[in-house]
CSV table of C-alpha atoms and ligand atoms in Angstrom, one decimal:
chain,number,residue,atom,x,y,z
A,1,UNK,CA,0.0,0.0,0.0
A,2,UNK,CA,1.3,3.5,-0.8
A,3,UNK,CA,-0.2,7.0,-0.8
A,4,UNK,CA,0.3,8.9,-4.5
A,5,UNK,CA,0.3,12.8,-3.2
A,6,UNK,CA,-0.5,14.7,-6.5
A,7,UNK,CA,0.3,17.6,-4.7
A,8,UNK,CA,1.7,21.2,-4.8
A,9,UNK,CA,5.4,22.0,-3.8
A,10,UNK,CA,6.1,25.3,-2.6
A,11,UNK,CA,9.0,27.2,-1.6
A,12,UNK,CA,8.4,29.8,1.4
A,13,UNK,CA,9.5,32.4,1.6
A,14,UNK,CA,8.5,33.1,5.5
A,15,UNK,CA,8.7,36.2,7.2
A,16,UNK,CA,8.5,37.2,11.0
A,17,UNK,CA,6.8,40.0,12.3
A,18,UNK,CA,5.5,41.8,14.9
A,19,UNK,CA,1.9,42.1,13.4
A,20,UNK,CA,0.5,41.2,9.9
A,21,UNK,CA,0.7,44.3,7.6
A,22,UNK,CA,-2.2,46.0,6.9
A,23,UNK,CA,-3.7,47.3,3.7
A,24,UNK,CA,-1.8,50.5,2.8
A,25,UNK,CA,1.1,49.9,4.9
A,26,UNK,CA,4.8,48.9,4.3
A,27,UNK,CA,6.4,47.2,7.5
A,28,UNK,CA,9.7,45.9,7.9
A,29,UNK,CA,10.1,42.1,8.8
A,30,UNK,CA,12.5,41.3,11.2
A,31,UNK,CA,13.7,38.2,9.3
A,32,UNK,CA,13.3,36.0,7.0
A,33,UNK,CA,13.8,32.4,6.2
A,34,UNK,CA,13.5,30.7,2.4
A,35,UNK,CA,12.3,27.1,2.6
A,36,UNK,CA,10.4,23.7,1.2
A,37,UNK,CA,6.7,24.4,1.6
A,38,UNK,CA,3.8,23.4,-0.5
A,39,UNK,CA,0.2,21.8,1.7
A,40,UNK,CA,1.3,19.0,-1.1
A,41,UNK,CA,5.2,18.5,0.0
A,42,UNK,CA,4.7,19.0,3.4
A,43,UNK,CA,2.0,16.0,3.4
A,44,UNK,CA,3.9,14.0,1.8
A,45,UNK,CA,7.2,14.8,4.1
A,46,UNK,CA,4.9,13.8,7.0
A,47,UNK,CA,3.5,10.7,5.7
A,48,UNK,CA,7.2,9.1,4.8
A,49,UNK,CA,8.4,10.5,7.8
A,50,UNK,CA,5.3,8.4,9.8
A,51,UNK,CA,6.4,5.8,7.5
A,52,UNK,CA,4.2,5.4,4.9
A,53,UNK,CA,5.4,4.8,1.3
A,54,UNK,CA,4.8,7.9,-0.2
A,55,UNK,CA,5.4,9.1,-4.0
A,56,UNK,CA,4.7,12.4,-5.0
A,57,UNK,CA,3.7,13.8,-8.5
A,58,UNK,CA,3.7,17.4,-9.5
A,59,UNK,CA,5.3,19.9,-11.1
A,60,UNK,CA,8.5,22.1,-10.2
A,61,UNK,CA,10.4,24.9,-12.4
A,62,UNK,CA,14.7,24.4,-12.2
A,63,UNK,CA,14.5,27.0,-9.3
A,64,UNK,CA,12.1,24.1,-7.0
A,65,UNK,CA,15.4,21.2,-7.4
A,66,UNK,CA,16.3,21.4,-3.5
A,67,UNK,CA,12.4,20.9,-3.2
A,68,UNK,CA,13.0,17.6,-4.5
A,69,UNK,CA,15.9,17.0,-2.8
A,70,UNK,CA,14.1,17.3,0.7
A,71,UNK,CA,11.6,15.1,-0.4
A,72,UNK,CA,14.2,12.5,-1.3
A,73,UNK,CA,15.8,12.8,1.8
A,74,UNK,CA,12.6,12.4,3.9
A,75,UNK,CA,12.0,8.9,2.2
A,76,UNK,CA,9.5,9.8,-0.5
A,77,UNK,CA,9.8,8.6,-4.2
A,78,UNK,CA,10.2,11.4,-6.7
A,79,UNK,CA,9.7,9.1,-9.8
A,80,UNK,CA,6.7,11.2,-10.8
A,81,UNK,CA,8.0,14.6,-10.1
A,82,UNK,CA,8.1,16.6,-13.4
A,83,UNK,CA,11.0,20.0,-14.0
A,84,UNK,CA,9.3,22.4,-16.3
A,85,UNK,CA,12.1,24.0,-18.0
A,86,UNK,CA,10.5,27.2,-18.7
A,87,UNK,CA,8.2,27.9,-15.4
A,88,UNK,CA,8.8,28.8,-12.4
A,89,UNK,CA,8.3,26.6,-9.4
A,90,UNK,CA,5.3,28.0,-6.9
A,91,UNK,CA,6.0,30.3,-3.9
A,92,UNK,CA,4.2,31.4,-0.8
A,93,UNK,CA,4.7,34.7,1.1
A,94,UNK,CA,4.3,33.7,4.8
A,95,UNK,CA,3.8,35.8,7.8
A,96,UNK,CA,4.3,34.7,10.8
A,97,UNK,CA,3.9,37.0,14.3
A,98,UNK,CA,4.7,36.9,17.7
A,99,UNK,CA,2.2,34.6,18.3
A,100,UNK,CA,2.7,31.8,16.2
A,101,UNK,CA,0.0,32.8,13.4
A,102,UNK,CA,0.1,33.1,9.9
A,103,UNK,CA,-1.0,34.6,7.3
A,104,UNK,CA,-0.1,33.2,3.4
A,105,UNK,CA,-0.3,34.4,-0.1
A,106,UNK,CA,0.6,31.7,-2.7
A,107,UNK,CA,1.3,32.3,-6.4
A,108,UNK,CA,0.9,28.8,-8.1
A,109,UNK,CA,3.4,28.5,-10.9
A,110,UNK,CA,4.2,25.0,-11.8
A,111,UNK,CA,1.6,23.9,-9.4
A,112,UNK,CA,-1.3,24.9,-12.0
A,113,UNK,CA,0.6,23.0,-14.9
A,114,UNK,CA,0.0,19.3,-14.5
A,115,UNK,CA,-1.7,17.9,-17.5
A,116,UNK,CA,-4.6,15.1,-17.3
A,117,UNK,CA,-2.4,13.2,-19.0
A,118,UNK,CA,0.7,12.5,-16.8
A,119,UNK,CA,-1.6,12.8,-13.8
A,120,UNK,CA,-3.9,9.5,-15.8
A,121,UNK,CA,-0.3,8.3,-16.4
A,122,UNK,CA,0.7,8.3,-12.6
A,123,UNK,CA,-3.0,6.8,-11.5
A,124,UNK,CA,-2.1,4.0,-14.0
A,125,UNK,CA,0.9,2.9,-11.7
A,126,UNK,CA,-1.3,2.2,-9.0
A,127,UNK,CA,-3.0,-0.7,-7.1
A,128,UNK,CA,-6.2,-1.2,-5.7
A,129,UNK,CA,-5.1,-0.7,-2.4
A,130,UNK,CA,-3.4,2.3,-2.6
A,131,UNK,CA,-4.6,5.7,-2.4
A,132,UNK,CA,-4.5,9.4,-3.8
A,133,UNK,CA,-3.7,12.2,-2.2
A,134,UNK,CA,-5.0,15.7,-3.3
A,135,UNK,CA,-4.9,19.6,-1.8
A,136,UNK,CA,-6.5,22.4,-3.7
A,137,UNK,CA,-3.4,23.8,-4.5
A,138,UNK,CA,-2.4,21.9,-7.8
A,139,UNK,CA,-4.9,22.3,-11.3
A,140,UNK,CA,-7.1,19.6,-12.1
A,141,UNK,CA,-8.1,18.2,-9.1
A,142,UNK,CA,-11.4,17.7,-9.7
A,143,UNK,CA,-10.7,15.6,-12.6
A,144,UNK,CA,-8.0,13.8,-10.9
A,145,UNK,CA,-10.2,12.7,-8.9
A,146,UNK,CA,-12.9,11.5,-11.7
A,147,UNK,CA,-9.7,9.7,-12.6
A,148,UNK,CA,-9.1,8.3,-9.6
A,149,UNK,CA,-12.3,6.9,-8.8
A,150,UNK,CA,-12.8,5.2,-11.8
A,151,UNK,CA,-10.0,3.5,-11.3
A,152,UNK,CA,-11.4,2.7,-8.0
A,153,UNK,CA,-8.6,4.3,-6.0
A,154,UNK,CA,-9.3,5.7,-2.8
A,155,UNK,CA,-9.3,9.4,-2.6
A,156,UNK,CA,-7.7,11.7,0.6
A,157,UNK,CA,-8.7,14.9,-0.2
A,158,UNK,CA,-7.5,18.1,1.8
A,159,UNK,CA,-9.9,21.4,1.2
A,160,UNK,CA,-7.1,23.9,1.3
A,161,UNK,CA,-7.0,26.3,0.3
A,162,UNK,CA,-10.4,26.2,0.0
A,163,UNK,CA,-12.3,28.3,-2.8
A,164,UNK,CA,-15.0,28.1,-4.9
A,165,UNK,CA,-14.1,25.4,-6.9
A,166,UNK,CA,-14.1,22.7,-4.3
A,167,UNK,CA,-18.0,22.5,-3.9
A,168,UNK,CA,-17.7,21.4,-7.9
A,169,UNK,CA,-15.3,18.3,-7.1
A,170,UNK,CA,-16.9,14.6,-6.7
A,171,UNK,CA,-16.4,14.9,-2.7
A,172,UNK,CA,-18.7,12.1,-2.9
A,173,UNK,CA,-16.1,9.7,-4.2
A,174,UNK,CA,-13.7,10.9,-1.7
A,175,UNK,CA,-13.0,8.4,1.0
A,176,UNK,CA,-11.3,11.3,4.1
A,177,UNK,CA,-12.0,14.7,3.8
A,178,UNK,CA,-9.7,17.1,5.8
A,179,UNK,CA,-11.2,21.0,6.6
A,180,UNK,CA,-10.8,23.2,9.0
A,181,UNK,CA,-13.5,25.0,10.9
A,182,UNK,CA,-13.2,27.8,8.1
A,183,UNK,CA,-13.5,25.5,5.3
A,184,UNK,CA,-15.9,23.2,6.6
A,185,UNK,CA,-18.5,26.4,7.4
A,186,UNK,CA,-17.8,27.3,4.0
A,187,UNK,CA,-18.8,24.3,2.1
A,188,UNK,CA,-21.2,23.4,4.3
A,189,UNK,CA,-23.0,26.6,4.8
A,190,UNK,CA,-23.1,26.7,8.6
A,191,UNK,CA,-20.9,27.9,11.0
A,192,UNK,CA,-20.8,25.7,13.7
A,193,UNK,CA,-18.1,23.2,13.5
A,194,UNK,CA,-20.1,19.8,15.1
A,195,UNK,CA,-23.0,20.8,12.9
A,196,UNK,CA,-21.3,21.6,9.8
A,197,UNK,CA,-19.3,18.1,10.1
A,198,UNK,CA,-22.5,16.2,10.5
A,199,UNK,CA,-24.0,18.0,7.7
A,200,UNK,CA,-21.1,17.4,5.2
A,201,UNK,CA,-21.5,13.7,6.5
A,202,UNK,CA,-25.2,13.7,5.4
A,203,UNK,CA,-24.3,15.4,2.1
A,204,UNK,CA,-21.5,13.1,1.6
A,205,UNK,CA,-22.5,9.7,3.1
A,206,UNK,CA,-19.7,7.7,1.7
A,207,UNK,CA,-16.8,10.3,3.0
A,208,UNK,CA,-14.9,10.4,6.2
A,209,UNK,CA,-15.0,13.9,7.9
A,210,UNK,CA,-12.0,15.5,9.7
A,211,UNK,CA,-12.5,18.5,10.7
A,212,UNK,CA,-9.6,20.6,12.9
A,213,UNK,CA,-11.1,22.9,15.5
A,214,UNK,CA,-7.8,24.8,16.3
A,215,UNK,CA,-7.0,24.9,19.8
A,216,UNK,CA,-9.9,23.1,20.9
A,217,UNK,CA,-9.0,19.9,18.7
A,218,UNK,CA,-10.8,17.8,15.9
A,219,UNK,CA,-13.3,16.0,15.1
A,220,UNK,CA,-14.0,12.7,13.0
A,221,UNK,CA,-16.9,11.6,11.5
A,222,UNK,CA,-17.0,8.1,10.2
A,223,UNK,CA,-19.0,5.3,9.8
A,224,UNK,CA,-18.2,4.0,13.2
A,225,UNK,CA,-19.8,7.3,14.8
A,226,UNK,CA,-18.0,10.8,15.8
A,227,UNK,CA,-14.5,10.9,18.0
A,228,UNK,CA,-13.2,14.2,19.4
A,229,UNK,CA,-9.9,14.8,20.2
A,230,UNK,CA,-8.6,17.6,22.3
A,231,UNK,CA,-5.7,19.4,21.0
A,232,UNK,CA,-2.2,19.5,22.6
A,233,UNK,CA,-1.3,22.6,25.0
A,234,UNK,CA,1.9,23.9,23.4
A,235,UNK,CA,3.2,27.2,23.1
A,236,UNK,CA,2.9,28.3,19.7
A,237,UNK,CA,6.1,29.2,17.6
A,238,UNK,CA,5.0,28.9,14.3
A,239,UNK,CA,1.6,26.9,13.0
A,240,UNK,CA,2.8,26.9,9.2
A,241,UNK,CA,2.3,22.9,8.2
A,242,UNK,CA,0.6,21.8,11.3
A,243,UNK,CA,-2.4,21.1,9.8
A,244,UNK,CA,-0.2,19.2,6.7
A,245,UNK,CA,1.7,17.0,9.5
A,246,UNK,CA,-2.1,16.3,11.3
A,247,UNK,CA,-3.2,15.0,7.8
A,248,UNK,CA,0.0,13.0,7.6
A,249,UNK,CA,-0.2,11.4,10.5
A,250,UNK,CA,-3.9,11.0,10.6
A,251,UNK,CA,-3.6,8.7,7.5
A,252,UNK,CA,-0.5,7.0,8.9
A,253,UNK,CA,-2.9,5.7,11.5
A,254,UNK,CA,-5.5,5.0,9.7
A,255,UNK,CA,-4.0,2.8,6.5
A,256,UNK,CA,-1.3,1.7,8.8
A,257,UNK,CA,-2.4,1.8,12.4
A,258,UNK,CA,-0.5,3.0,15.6
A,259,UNK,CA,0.1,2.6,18.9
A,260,UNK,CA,-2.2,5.9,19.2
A,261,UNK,CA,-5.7,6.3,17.7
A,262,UNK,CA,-5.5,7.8,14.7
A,263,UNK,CA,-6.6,11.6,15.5
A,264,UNK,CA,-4.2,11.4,18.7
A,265,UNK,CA,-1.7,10.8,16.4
A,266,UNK,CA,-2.0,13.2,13.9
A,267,UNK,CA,-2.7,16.0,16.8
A,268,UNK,CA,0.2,15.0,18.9
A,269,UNK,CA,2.6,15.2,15.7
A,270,UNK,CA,1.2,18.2,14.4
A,271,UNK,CA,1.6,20.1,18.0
A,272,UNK,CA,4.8,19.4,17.6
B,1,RIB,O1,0.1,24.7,4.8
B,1,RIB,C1,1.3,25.4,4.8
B,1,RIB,C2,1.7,25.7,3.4
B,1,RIB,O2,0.7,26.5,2.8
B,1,RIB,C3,3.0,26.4,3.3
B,1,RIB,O3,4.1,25.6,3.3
B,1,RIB,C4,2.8,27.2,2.0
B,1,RIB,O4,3.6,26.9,1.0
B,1,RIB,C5,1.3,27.0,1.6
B,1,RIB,O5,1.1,26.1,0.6
């Protein structure tokens, strides 16, 4: 069994400042780091790193190779991994304050250039048991994941960033679905998080739900019936990737199993 991530790869360019600008303003930040980001990279990252055999298909410009490099050193198979000569490789502008929080504005590149046709191609390689792992980062996931489906693959799907599109996509041939409290009141149309779970369960019989709740936890909804897990008290540094590692780790435990339940998991490694 291994997990295909069709996924985005990113590199960050983070910045730490007091407070997030605001419109009109010019700030200085009072540093900056440039590193391997991408919801789709750092999933993948976290799911070899849990030990999961992970491969990961995509797209990066000649500017993105140490991108692939830390994915090779993490353990995950870069056999599908595409260099587009003439594009550049997608970046995000992070902001991170005092507190921990971010803020992030991604500009896709390479990430909107995979084709149907290598992304068919990389289905193809696939068994039954395996599964597909999408963000809504990357182009084409909707039909990706027609593709996948009919090739009877089981689907992880992560609703970030979330946008209109993602109401479109077949969410009813998707096995996990991971939101946040944001997303999950946004595709459900209501804003409380139990409620809004349950209804995207009722909408979507067939689909798990995970929904994070933040600092109050996460929730999953499944046919064996609803399991909340309280998050981790930690002093917050920086929350970029923590919901990419709880997704990780949630599906570690739950293709794989663990010594800890699978949301415990995925909450304990993401805290950290
Ligand atoms: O989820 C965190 C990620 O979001 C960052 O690494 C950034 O690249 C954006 O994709």
């Amino acid at each position: 069994m291994k997990v295909l991530d069709l996924g985005s790869l990113n590199i960050d360019y983070v910045y730490q400042v007091d407070r997030f600008v605001r419109p009109g303003e010019t700030r200085s930040a009072l540093s900056r780091r440039v590193g391997c980001g991408g919801k789709g990279l750092n999933q993948s990252v976290a799911l070899a790193r849990a030990g999961v055999e992970t491969w990961h298909g995509g797209a990066i410009g000649p500017d993105g190779a140490f991108l692939a490099e830390e994915l090779r050193r993490s353990g995950v198979d870069t056999r599908l991994l595409r260099t587009d000569p003439d594009q550049s490789t997608g970046h995000a502008v992070i902001q991170v304050d005092g507190a921990g929080q971010n803020c992030i504005l991604i500009y896709p590149g390479t990430n909107a250039a995979l084709t149907l046709e290598e992304g068919e191609r990389a289905l193809d390689l696939l068994s039954p048991e395996d599964v597909v792992l999408f963000q809504n980062e990357t182009n084409l996931v909707g039909e990706l994941m027609e593709a996948a489906a009919r090739r009877g693959l089981r689907i992880a799907f992560n609703a970030a960033p979330m946008d209109g599109k993602v109401a479109a996509y077949p969410l009813e041939k998707v096995t996990w679905l991971f939101v946040n409290e944001t997303e999950g009141a946004l595709l459900s149309g209501e804003a409380e998080p139990r409620r809004a779970a349950r209804l995207l369960r009722e909408r979507y019989p067939r689909t798990q739900v995970v929904m994070t709740l933040g600092a109050e936890g996460s929730l999953w909804l499944s046919e064996a019936g609803e399991q909340f897990q309280p998050a981790c008290k930690v002093e917050a540094v920086d929350t970029t990737g923590a919901g990419d590692t709880f997704t990780g780790f949630f599906l570690r435990g739950v293709l794989l199993g663990s010594p800890l339940p699978p949301l415990r998991l995925a909450t304990v490694a993401s805290a950290l």
